[in-house]
Structures are given as structure tokens and as C-alpha cells.
Coordinates of C-alpha atoms in Angstrom, one line a residue:
Chain O
X1 CA -146.2 -27.1 -45.5
X2 CA -147.9 -30.0 -47.2
X3 CA -147.2 -33.6 -46.1
X4 CA -146.4 -36.4 -48.4
X5 CA -149.4 -38.7 -49.2
X6 CA -148.6 -42.4 -48.9
X7 CA -149.7 -42.9 -52.4
X8 CA -147.1 -40.4 -53.6
X9 CA -144.2 -42.5 -52.4
X10 CA -142.7 -44.0 -55.5
X11 CA -140.4 -47.0 -55.4
X12 CA -136.7 -46.9 -56.1
X13 CA -137.4 -49.3 -59.0
X14 CA -139.7 -46.8 -60.6
X15 CA -137.2 -44.0 -60.3
X16 CA -134.5 -46.2 -61.8
X17 CA -136.9 -47.2 -64.6
X18 CA -137.6 -43.6 -65.5
X19 CA -133.8 -42.7 -65.4
X20 CA -133.1 -45.7 -67.7
X21 CA -135.9 -44.7 -69.9
X22 CA -134.5 -41.1 -70.2
X23 CA -131.0 -42.4 -71.0
X24 CA -132.4 -44.7 -73.6
X25 CA -134.3 -41.9 -75.1
X26 CA -131.2 -39.7 -75.3
X27 CA -129.3 -42.5 -77.0
X28 CA -132.1 -42.7 -79.6
X29 CA -131.9 -38.9 -80.0
X30 CA -128.1 -39.4 -80.8
X31 CA -129.2 -41.9 -83.4
X32 CA -131.5 -39.4 -85.1
X33 CA -134.8 -40.3 -83.5
X34 CA -136.8 -37.1 -83.2
X35 CA -139.7 -38.8 -81.4
X36 CA -137.3 -39.6 -78.5
X37 CA -136.4 -35.9 -78.2
X38 CA -140.1 -35.1 -78.4
X39 CA -140.7 -37.5 -75.5
X40 CA -137.9 -35.8 -73.4
X41 CA -139.3 -32.4 -74.3
X42 CA -142.8 -33.4 -73.1
X43 CA -141.4 -34.8 -69.9
X44 CA -139.0 -32.0 -68.9
X45 CA -139.8 -28.8 -70.8
X46 CA -142.3 -27.6 -68.2
X47 CA -139.9 -28.0 -65.3
X48 CA -137.0 -26.5 -67.3
X49 CA -139.1 -23.5 -68.3
X50 CA -140.0 -23.0 -64.7
X51 CA -136.3 -23.2 -63.7
X52 CA -135.3 -20.8 -66.5
X53 CA -138.1 -18.4 -65.8
X54 CA -137.2 -18.4 -62.1
X55 CA -133.6 -17.4 -63.1
X56 CA -134.3 -14.9 -65.9
X57 CA -137.8 -13.8 -64.9
X58 CA -138.9 -13.3 -68.4
X59 CA -141.2 -15.7 -70.2
X60 CA -140.0 -15.0 -73.7
X61 CA -136.4 -15.5 -72.7
X62 CA -137.5 -18.7 -71.0
X63 CA -139.0 -20.0 -74.2
X64 CA -135.9 -19.2 -76.2
X65 CA -133.6 -20.8 -73.6
X66 CA -135.7 -24.0 -73.3
X67 CA -135.6 -24.3 -77.1
X68 CA -131.8 -23.8 -77.0
X69 CA -131.5 -26.4 -74.2
X70 CA -133.2 -29.1 -76.3
X71 CA -131.3 -28.0 -79.4
X72 CA -128.1 -28.5 -77.5
X73 CA -129.4 -31.8 -76.2
X74 CA -130.1 -32.8 -79.8
X75 CA -126.6 -31.8 -81.0
X76 CA -124.7 -33.2 -78.0
X77 CA -126.8 -36.3 -77.2
X78 CA -123.8 -38.4 -78.3
X79 CA -121.7 -36.7 -75.7
X80 CA -124.0 -37.5 -72.8
X81 CA -122.3 -39.8 -70.3
X82 CA -124.6 -41.9 -68.1
X83 CA -121.8 -42.4 -65.5
X84 CA -121.5 -38.6 -65.0
X85 CA -125.2 -37.6 -64.4
X86 CA -128.8 -38.6 -65.0
X87 CA -130.5 -37.1 -68.0
X88 CA -132.7 -34.9 -65.9
X89 CA -129.6 -33.5 -64.1
X90 CA -127.8 -33.0 -67.4
X91 CA -130.7 -31.0 -68.8
X92 CA -131.1 -29.0 -65.6
X93 CA -127.4 -28.1 -65.7
X94 CA -127.5 -27.0 -69.3
X95 CA -130.6 -24.9 -68.7
X96 CA -129.3 -23.4 -65.5
X97 CA -126.0 -22.5 -67.1
X98 CA -127.6 -20.9 -70.1
X99 CA -130.0 -18.9 -68.0
X100 CA -127.3 -17.7 -65.6
X101 CA -125.2 -16.7 -68.6
X102 CA -128.1 -14.6 -69.8
X103 CA -128.6 -12.7 -66.6
X104 CA -124.9 -12.2 -66.3
X105 CA -124.7 -10.8 -69.8
X106 CA -127.5 -8.4 -68.8
X107 CA -125.7 -7.6 -65.7
X108 CA -128.8 -8.2 -63.7
X109 CA -128.3 -8.8 -60.0
X110 CA -131.7 -10.0 -58.8
X111 CA -133.1 -11.1 -55.5
X112 CA -134.0 -14.7 -55.6
X113 CA -136.5 -14.5 -52.7
X114 CA -138.4 -11.7 -54.4
X115 CA -138.6 -13.9 -57.5
X116 CA -140.1 -16.7 -55.4
X117 CA -142.8 -14.4 -54.2
X118 CA -143.6 -13.2 -57.7
X119 CA -143.4 -16.6 -59.2
X120 CA -146.4 -17.1 -61.5
X121 CA -148.5 -20.2 -61.1
X122 CA -148.4 -22.1 -64.4
X123 CA -149.9 -25.3 -65.8
X124 CA -148.4 -28.5 -67.0
X125 CA -147.0 -28.9 -70.4
X126 CA -147.4 -32.7 -70.6
X127 CA -150.8 -34.1 -71.4
X128 CA -149.9 -37.5 -70.0
X129 CA -151.8 -38.0 -66.7
X130 CA -149.1 -40.3 -65.3
X131 CA -146.4 -37.7 -66.0
X132 CA -148.5 -35.1 -64.2
X133 CA -149.0 -37.2 -61.1
X134 CA -145.3 -38.1 -61.0
X135 CA -144.2 -34.4 -61.3
X136 CA -146.8 -33.4 -58.7
X137 CA -145.6 -36.0 -56.2
X138 CA -142.0 -35.0 -56.7
X139 CA -142.9 -31.4 -56.3
X140 CA -144.8 -32.1 -53.0
X141 CA -141.8 -34.0 -51.7
X142 CA -139.3 -31.3 -52.6
X143 CA -141.5 -28.6 -51.1
X144 CA -141.9 -30.6 -47.9
X145 CA -138.2 -31.2 -47.6
X146 CA -137.1 -27.7 -48.5
X147 CA -139.7 -26.3 -46.2
X148 CA -137.9 -28.0 -43.3
X149 CA -134.7 -26.0 -43.9
X150 CA -134.3 -22.8 -41.9
X151 CA -134.8 -19.7 -44.1
X152 CA -131.2 -18.6 -44.0
X153 CA -129.9 -22.0 -45.2
X154 CA -132.5 -22.3 -47.9
X155 CA -131.7 -18.8 -49.1
X156 CA -128.0 -19.6 -49.5
X157 CA -128.8 -22.8 -51.4
X158 CA -131.1 -20.9 -53.7
X159 CA -128.7 -18.1 -54.3
X160 CA -126.0 -20.6 -55.3
X161 CA -128.4 -22.7 -57.5
X162 CA -130.6 -20.1 -59.1
X163 CA -128.2 -17.2 -59.3
X164 CA -125.0 -19.1 -59.7
X165 CA -123.4 -17.2 -56.9
X166 CA -120.2 -18.4 -55.2
X167 CA -120.0 -18.6 -51.4
X168 CA -117.9 -15.3 -51.4
X169 CA -120.5 -13.5 -53.5
X170 CA -123.3 -14.7 -51.2
X171 CA -121.3 -13.4 -48.2
X172 CA -120.8 -10.1 -49.9
X173 CA -124.4 -9.8 -51.1
X174 CA -126.0 -10.7 -47.8
X175 CA -123.4 -9.0 -45.5
X176 CA -122.8 -12.4 -43.8
X177 CA -119.3 -13.6 -42.8
X178 CA -118.0 -16.1 -45.3
X179 CA -117.5 -18.7 -42.5
X180 CA -121.1 -18.4 -41.6
X181 CA -122.2 -18.7 -45.2
X182 CA -120.1 -21.9 -45.6
X183 CA -121.5 -23.4 -42.3
X184 CA -125.1 -22.7 -43.4
X185 CA -124.3 -24.2 -46.9
X186 CA -122.9 -27.3 -45.3
X187 CA -125.9 -27.8 -43.0
X188 CA -128.3 -27.2 -45.9
X189 CA -126.4 -29.7 -48.1
X190 CA -126.3 -32.3 -45.5
X191 CA -130.0 -32.0 -44.8
X192 CA -130.9 -32.1 -48.4
X193 CA -128.7 -35.1 -49.0
X194 CA -130.3 -37.0 -46.2
X195 CA -133.9 -36.0 -47.2
X196 CA -133.5 -36.9 -50.9
X197 CA -131.2 -39.9 -50.6
X198 CA -133.9 -42.3 -51.9
X199 CA -134.7 -40.0 -54.9
X200 CA -131.0 -39.8 -55.7
X201 CA -130.5 -43.5 -55.4
X202 CA -132.9 -44.0 -58.3
X203 CA -130.7 -41.8 -60.5
X204 CA -127.3 -43.4 -59.8
Chain W
X1 CA -124.4 -22.9 -83.5
X2 CA -121.2 -22.1 -81.7
X3 CA -123.2 -20.5 -78.9
X4 CA -124.3 -23.8 -77.7
X5 CA -121.6 -26.2 -78.9
X6 CA -118.8 -24.6 -76.8
X7 CA -120.7 -24.9 -73.6
X8 CA -119.9 -27.9 -71.4
X9 CA -123.2 -29.5 -70.3
X10 CA -121.5 -30.6 -67.1
X11 CA -120.6 -27.0 -66.2
X12 CA -121.8 -26.6 -62.7
X13 CA -119.8 -23.6 -61.3
X14 CA -121.0 -22.6 -57.9
X15 CA -122.6 -26.0 -57.4
X16 CA -119.3 -27.7 -57.7
X17 CA -118.1 -25.3 -55.0
X18 CA -121.0 -26.3 -52.8
X19 CA -120.3 -30.0 -53.3
X20 CA -116.6 -29.6 -52.7
X21 CA -117.3 -27.7 -49.5
X22 CA -119.1 -30.8 -48.1
X23 CA -116.6 -33.3 -49.5
X24 CA -113.7 -31.4 -48.0
X25 CA -115.5 -31.2 -44.6
X26 CA -115.9 -34.9 -44.7
X27 CA -112.3 -35.5 -45.8
X28 CA -113.2 -36.8 -49.2
X29 CA -111.0 -35.7 -52.1
X30 CA -113.1 -33.7 -54.5
X31 CA -113.7 -35.6 -57.8
X32 CA -116.4 -35.9 -60.4
X33 CA -117.6 -39.2 -59.0
X34 CA -117.7 -38.0 -55.4
X35 CA -119.6 -34.9 -56.5
X36 CA -122.2 -36.8 -58.5
X37 CA -124.7 -37.8 -55.8
X38 CA -124.5 -34.2 -54.4
X39 CA -125.1 -32.7 -57.8
X40 CA -128.0 -35.0 -58.5
X41 CA -129.5 -33.9 -55.1
X42 CA -129.1 -30.2 -56.0
X43 CA -130.4 -30.7 -59.5
X44 CA -133.8 -31.7 -57.9
X45 CA -134.4 -28.2 -56.7
X46 CA -136.2 -27.1 -59.9
X47 CA -138.7 -29.9 -59.5
X48 CA -140.0 -27.9 -56.6
X49 CA -141.2 -25.2 -59.0
X50 CA -144.6 -25.2 -60.7
X51 CA -144.2 -26.4 -64.3
X52 CA -144.6 -23.6 -66.8
X53 CA -146.8 -24.1 -69.8
X54 CA -145.0 -23.3 -73.0
X55 CA -146.8 -22.3 -76.2
X56 CA -147.2 -25.3 -78.6
X57 CA -145.4 -23.2 -81.1
X58 CA -142.2 -23.4 -79.1
X59 CA -141.9 -27.1 -79.6
X60 CA -142.8 -26.7 -83.3
X61 CA -140.1 -24.0 -83.7
X62 CA -137.6 -26.3 -82.0
X63 CA -138.2 -29.1 -84.5
X64 CA -138.1 -26.6 -87.3
X65 CA -134.7 -25.4 -86.2
X66 CA -133.6 -29.0 -85.9
X67 CA -134.8 -29.7 -89.4
X68 CA -133.0 -26.7 -90.8
X69 CA -129.8 -27.5 -88.9
X70 CA -130.0 -31.1 -90.2
X71 CA -130.5 -29.8 -93.7
X72 CA -127.5 -27.5 -93.4
X73 CA -125.4 -30.4 -92.0
X74 CA -126.6 -32.6 -94.9
X75 CA -125.4 -30.0 -97.4
X76 CA -122.1 -29.6 -95.6
X77 CA -121.6 -33.4 -95.5
X78 CA -122.5 -33.6 -99.2
X79 CA -119.5 -31.5 -100.0
X80 CA -117.1 -34.0 -101.5
X81 CA -113.3 -33.9 -101.6
X82 CA -111.6 -32.0 -104.4
X83 CA -111.1 -35.0 -106.8
X84 CA -114.7 -36.1 -106.4
X85 CA -115.9 -32.5 -106.7
X86 CA -114.9 -32.3 -110.3
X87 CA -117.4 -35.0 -110.9
X88 CA -120.1 -33.3 -108.8
X89 CA -119.4 -30.1 -110.6
X90 CA -120.2 -31.9 -113.8
X91 CA -123.3 -33.2 -112.2
X92 CA -124.1 -29.8 -111.0
X93 CA -123.7 -28.4 -114.5
X94 CA -125.9 -31.1 -115.8
X95 CA -128.5 -30.3 -113.1
X96 CA -128.3 -26.6 -114.1
X97 CA -128.6 -27.5 -117.7
X98 CA -131.6 -29.8 -117.2
X99 CA -133.3 -27.2 -115.0
X100 CA -132.6 -24.4 -117.5
X101 CA -135.8 -22.8 -118.7
X102 CA -137.1 -23.9 -122.0
X103 CA -136.2 -20.9 -124.1
X104 CA -132.5 -21.3 -123.3
X105 CA -132.6 -25.1 -123.9
X106 CA -134.2 -24.3 -127.2
X107 CA -131.5 -21.9 -128.0
X108 CA -128.8 -24.5 -127.3
X109 CA -130.4 -27.3 -129.2
X110 CA -131.7 -25.4 -132.2
X111 CA -129.4 -26.0 -135.2
X112 CA -130.6 -22.8 -136.8
X113 CA -128.9 -20.7 -134.1
X114 CA -125.3 -19.6 -134.6
X115 CA -122.8 -22.4 -133.8
X116 CA -120.7 -20.3 -131.4
X117 CA -123.5 -20.1 -128.8
X118 CA -122.9 -23.7 -127.6
X119 CA -119.1 -23.2 -126.8
X120 CA -119.9 -19.9 -125.1
X121 CA -122.7 -21.4 -122.9
X122 CA -120.4 -24.3 -122.0
X123 CA -117.5 -21.9 -121.1
X124 CA -119.9 -19.8 -119.0
X125 CA -121.1 -22.9 -117.1
X126 CA -117.6 -24.0 -116.6
X127 CA -116.6 -20.6 -115.3
X128 CA -119.6 -20.6 -112.9
X129 CA -118.7 -24.1 -111.8
X130 CA -115.1 -23.2 -111.1
X131 CA -116.1 -20.1 -109.2
X132 CA -118.5 -22.2 -107.0
X133 CA -115.7 -24.7 -106.4
X134 CA -113.3 -22.0 -105.4
X135 CA -115.8 -20.4 -103.1
X136 CA -116.6 -23.7 -101.5
X137 CA -112.9 -24.4 -100.8
X138 CA -112.6 -20.9 -99.3
X139 CA -115.6 -21.5 -97.1
X140 CA -114.2 -24.9 -96.0
X141 CA -110.9 -23.3 -95.1
X142 CA -112.7 -20.5 -93.2
X143 CA -114.7 -23.0 -91.3
X144 CA -111.5 -24.9 -90.3
X145 CA -110.0 -21.6 -89.1
X146 CA -113.1 -20.7 -87.2
X147 CA -113.2 -24.2 -85.5
X148 CA -109.5 -23.8 -84.6
X149 CA -110.1 -20.3 -83.1
X150 CA -113.1 -21.6 -81.2
X151 CA -111.2 -24.4 -79.7
X152 CA -108.3 -22.1 -78.7
X153 CA -110.9 -19.7 -77.2
X154 CA -112.4 -22.6 -75.2
X155 CA -109.0 -23.5 -73.8
X156 CA -108.2 -19.9 -72.8
X157 CA -111.7 -19.5 -71.4
X158 CA -111.4 -22.6 -69.2
X159 CA -107.9 -21.5 -68.0
X160 CA -109.2 -18.1 -67.2
X161 CA -112.0 -19.6 -65.2
X162 CA -109.6 -21.7 -63.2
X163 CA -107.4 -18.6 -62.6
X164 CA -110.4 -16.7 -61.4
X165 CA -111.4 -19.5 -59.0
X166 CA -107.8 -19.6 -57.7
X167 CA -107.9 -15.8 -57.3
X168 CA -111.2 -15.9 -55.4
X169 CA -110.0 -18.6 -53.1
X170 CA -106.7 -16.8 -52.5
X171 CA -108.4 -13.5 -51.7
X172 CA -110.8 -15.3 -49.3
X173 CA -108.0 -17.2 -47.7
X174 CA -105.8 -14.1 -47.5
X175 CA -108.6 -12.2 -45.8
X176 CA -109.1 -14.9 -43.3
X177 CA -105.4 -15.5 -42.6
X178 CA -104.7 -11.8 -42.1
X179 CA -107.2 -11.4 -39.3
X180 CA -105.8 -10.0 -36.1
X181 CA -104.8 -12.8 -33.7
X182 CA -104.0 -15.3 -36.5
X183 CA -101.0 -17.6 -35.8
X184 CA -98.8 -18.8 -38.6
X185 CA -97.0 -22.2 -38.6
X186 CA -94.3 -22.6 -41.3
X187 CA -94.3 -25.9 -43.1
X188 CA -90.9 -27.0 -44.4
X189 CA -89.6 -30.0 -46.2
X190 CA -88.0 -32.8 -44.2
X191 CA -84.5 -33.9 -45.2
X192 CA -85.8 -36.9 -47.0
X193 CA -88.7 -35.1 -48.5
X194 CA -89.8 -36.1 -52.0
X195 CA -90.5 -32.4 -52.6
X196 CA -87.5 -30.5 -51.4
X197 CA -88.6 -27.3 -53.1
X198 CA -92.1 -27.3 -51.5
X199 CA -93.0 -25.0 -48.7
X200 CA -96.0 -23.5 -47.1
X201 CA -97.8 -22.1 -44.0
X202 CA -100.8 -23.0 -42.1
X203 CA -102.6 -20.2 -40.4
X204 CA -104.8 -20.8 -37.3
X205 CA -107.5 -18.2 -37.0
X206 CA -108.6 -16.8 -33.7
X207 CA -111.8 -17.7 -31.9
X208 CA -112.0 -21.2 -33.4
X209 CA -112.7 -20.0 -36.9
X210 CA -110.5 -22.6 -38.5
X211 CA -107.4 -22.7 -40.5
X212 CA -106.0 -21.7 -43.9
X213 CA -103.4 -23.9 -45.6
X214 CA -101.2 -22.2 -48.2
X215 CA -98.7 -24.4 -50.2
X216 CA -96.3 -23.9 -53.1
X217 CA -94.1 -26.3 -55.1
X218 CA -96.1 -29.5 -54.5
X219 CA -96.5 -31.5 -57.6
X220 CA -99.3 -34.1 -57.8
X221 CA -98.2 -37.7 -58.2
X222 CA -100.3 -40.1 -60.3
X223 CA -102.3 -42.5 -58.2
X224 CA -101.4 -40.7 -54.9
X225 CA -102.9 -38.0 -52.8
X226 CA -101.5 -35.6 -50.3
X227 CA -102.9 -35.9 -46.8
X228 CA -102.8 -33.3 -44.0
X229 CA -102.1 -34.6 -40.4
X230 CA -102.4 -32.9 -37.0
X231 CA -100.0 -34.5 -34.7
X232 CA -100.2 -34.6 -30.9
X233 CA -98.0 -36.6 -28.5
X234 CA -99.8 -39.9 -29.2
X235 CA -101.4 -39.9 -32.5
X236 CA -101.9 -38.3 -35.9
X237 CA -105.4 -37.1 -36.8
X238 CA -106.2 -36.7 -40.5
X239 CA -107.1 -33.2 -41.7
X240 CA -108.2 -34.4 -45.1
X241 CA -106.7 -35.2 -48.5
X242 CA -106.0 -32.9 -51.4
X243 CA -104.4 -32.5 -54.8
X244 CA -102.7 -29.3 -55.8
X245 CA -103.3 -29.5 -59.5
X246 CA -99.6 -28.6 -59.8
X247 CA -100.3 -25.0 -58.8
X248 CA -100.0 -22.9 -55.7
X249 CA -102.6 -24.3 -53.4
X250 CA -104.8 -22.9 -50.7
X251 CA -107.3 -24.6 -48.5
X252 CA -109.7 -23.0 -46.1
X253 CA -111.3 -24.9 -43.3
X254 CA -113.8 -23.7 -40.7
X255 CA -113.0 -26.1 -37.9
X256 CA -110.0 -25.9 -35.6
X257 CA -107.4 -28.8 -35.4
X258 CA -107.9 -31.2 -32.5
X259 CA -106.9 -29.8 -29.1
X260 CA -103.3 -30.7 -28.1
X261 CA -102.0 -30.4 -31.7
X262 CA -98.2 -29.9 -31.5
X263 CA -97.2 -30.5 -35.1
X264 CA -98.6 -30.4 -38.6
X265 CA -97.5 -32.8 -41.4
X266 CA -98.3 -33.5 -45.0
X267 CA -97.6 -37.0 -46.4
X268 CA -98.1 -38.6 -49.7
X269 CA -100.6 -41.4 -49.5
X270 CA -102.5 -43.8 -51.7
X271 CA -105.6 -42.4 -53.4
X272 CA -108.4 -42.0 -51.0
X273 CA -106.1 -41.4 -48.1
X274 CA -104.9 -43.4 -45.1
X275 CA -106.1 -43.8 -41.5
X276 CA -102.6 -43.2 -40.2
X277 CA -99.6 -41.7 -42.0
X278 CA -97.9 -44.3 -44.1
X279 CA -96.3 -42.5 -46.9
X280 CA -93.3 -40.2 -47.0
X281 CA -93.5 -37.0 -45.0
X282 CA -93.4 -34.2 -47.5
X283 CA -93.7 -31.1 -45.2
X284 CA -93.7 -30.6 -41.5
X285 CA -94.5 -27.7 -39.2
X286 CA -93.8 -27.4 -35.5
X287 CA -96.8 -26.0 -33.7
X288 CA -95.3 -26.5 -30.2
X289 CA -95.3 -22.7 -29.5
X290 CA -99.0 -22.6 -30.2
X291 CA -100.0 -25.0 -27.5
X292 CA -102.0 -22.4 -25.6
X293 CA -103.5 -21.2 -28.8
X294 CA -104.6 -24.6 -30.0

């Protein structure tokens, strides 16, 4: 697992600045500024497409869903509440919810781990060099931290996140006692919270 | 349009469950603000994935869709109330007249044509205008009905979702509570209880697997929270705070109560809970017979 380069460590101020920049952009979207939406699209569409593709495993569906996510963001920008979540989390939740709805409607019960192995390597959407570096650094950090989790804890977290499965569904699907699933989830959550506390601070 | 508008952007489903699991374990009452840092943490997971390049056309299509929606909204907003629409109908007629192809204009304005053509053309335009006005009113009424149905549907859908969650929790709790070797401790209201109708049971599962609390008849009190206590001869240890949502309530926990527990109590405390029982004791259960078990 890769280690984090010292140069990759971003300050809390920078994370806060980016979060404030996103919130301001969404406010401008609500006021009818399309360039602000274009800015958010450039910043997050690649990540959201990866998220959706990971869930639905179909690139054309991923394109359609990402479009719908930003269309919904455009329509509901005035309903975004900065006290409830950061903009990136807001977009992630919309995209995740739409993608999970789609697989549920298809009655597809997929295996997340298999999806990880088959995941295609893509490229960046944004042309901005700074944006690319920032995404790259965050990816490295996430991978490093997630790589520290035992496989069984990571698997449960991914099943809940990428497949929208409840603890009971995970227990049934993996044949693991519910109590064990809950214990593993708790341990995984605690480790993630500790590992990413600096990142999260910048979003609150 | 309805496919996206009815979705709550903050819908997190199984992620809320994950967050609540941790909050409950730490004795924090689940709430949106308590969940937020945990949700922000979980929402970073997609940043681990390689970005996927989308075709440039996707962005163009998005802005095309926005442009057409904006245009549609503009047209809808331009629909004036009935009194004003008489005026706009006239304008519309005028627009139609001015955009009428030359031959027809010529027919209307040429004095050599029969005089009855003008009143017939005017009547026709008036009839078309009235029909358009009628249809627009029908459309508006239909839209209002659709919006009402959609909003009722959203309410039913969210209630159904809550019921499904309750059912899932109840099934899980029931499965745990019915394991062989589980001990049940009945919780009854005290004489001075603020909820004399309330009752419940706490099930202690074998082999240290934890407990399941099942309650009925406990109504939430604004600004207050219920708090569970495990009592021994010397002290009361908090088991966590909770709200019932004014429904039958079940709570599953995977840790055993502290050794030496001889009683279980539920009190009503200030929001956030207390370090020792201070509020009225709502329910109490005698766990004396379970000393060896606990």
C-alpha cells in the first residue's frame, strides 16, 4: 500500500477553503449561474462517475446518472443546507442513492469485491492541474487508510456504502452472525473516523 | 422531472444505520448533527476510486437539458392568472395575426374581398383563443392534482420506509431475544411514573452477546430524552439515551450490562442525558434473580 508523501499533506485551511468554495458555487447555481455548476461538474463529475460505475457497473448508466445528479443539484441547489453536509457529501449521497435505486430496480445483487477487481482504470475529467493533484493526494490518503482495515471490516463497510445493504442484509449475504457484522462495522467506523478526522474537520 | 424532485438528497439509508450503530455504542442519542461527521467520513470512500473520464458530450447534454427545463419553466411561469390571460390572449391573437402568412393578411385587408370574411376570421381566432385558454386551465388543474398526488405518495413512501426499518429491527431483535438461554426481565412503571401505561422487557442474551430492550407506550417529551440505567448495590451505570418516536421501541446492544447488575431503570432526563439518574423513574425491572447470569 502506498504511503503518503509529505507534499501531499494538505492543510485544514485549504480543505476549509475548498468546502467554502463549493458552498458558494452551489449558492450561485441556485441564483442561476451556470458557470458555477460547470465548475462543480469539473471538480466532482469524475469522482461521481467512478462511484456510480462502481455501483451500477455500466458506463452508459453511469453517464446518465451523473447527468441526473447535476440536474438534481441544479434544481435543488436552493435546498442545500450547509449545516447538514458539505457539498461533496451532498453530491455523493445523491449519486449513491440514485445508483442504488437503479440496481435495486434491476434486482441486481452484485458482489462488491468482484467489482473492485474488475474496476477499470480511467482518467481524470478535469483539465486543471491543481485539481488533479488534489484528487490524487486524497485518493492516496484514502487508499492508505482503507488498506489498513482488515479485509472483513473493509468488506462490510463497502457493502453498506456501495450496495446500500443494511447490517442484517450483510449478515444474511455473507452468512456471518449479525452481532459479528455489527462489531466489525463498529471497528471499521472507529478506525475510519480516527484516520480521516483531519479531512473531515475541513468539511464541518 | 418528478423522478429527481421527490428524492431527498440527504437520504443515506444504510449509512445512517452505520452511524447510529456507533453513536448508540458511545451512548450518544442519534440525531442529524451527531451523524454528520460520520457521514462526512463515509462519503469520502468514493474519493478512493480512480476518476472516470466522461465524454465531453455528457456535460453538453446536461446543459442542454438544463436549458430546455429552464425554457419549460419560463413558459410555465409566463402563464398569467385568468384575468390577465384575457389580455395575453388578445396579445396572442395579435401575434398570430401578425405572423399570419401574407396571402391571408392580404385576404383580410383587401377591400375587394367579401365583408363577411373579417368577422368569420375574428370569430375563428376567438374560438381558438378560448380553446387554448380552456386547455391551459385544464393543464394547470392537472398539474396541481399531480403535485398533490406526488406529495401524498412521498409521505406514504417515507412512512413505509420507517415501518420497514421498524420491522427489520423487530425481526433482528426477536431473533436475538428468542435464542435458547436468553433471560427476560420485565420492566414495569413505578407508582409515580409519568408513563403509567408504559411497559417493556429487557432480554439478556447468553454468552455475553448483549441485550435487547423492547418497550411500548413511552411517548417522547420535548426537550427530554429517555435514559437506560443498570443498577447495582452502589451505583447506576448509564446504558445510553434514546427516543421512541412515539412508537413501540426496540434497541439491540452487543455488550452485556456491568457485572453485578441487580436492577434496570429508565428515567426521563434532559437532552443529552445525565451522568446519574436525576429525572423521574419511568420504568423499573428487578434483575435480582439474574445475579448469576449477569
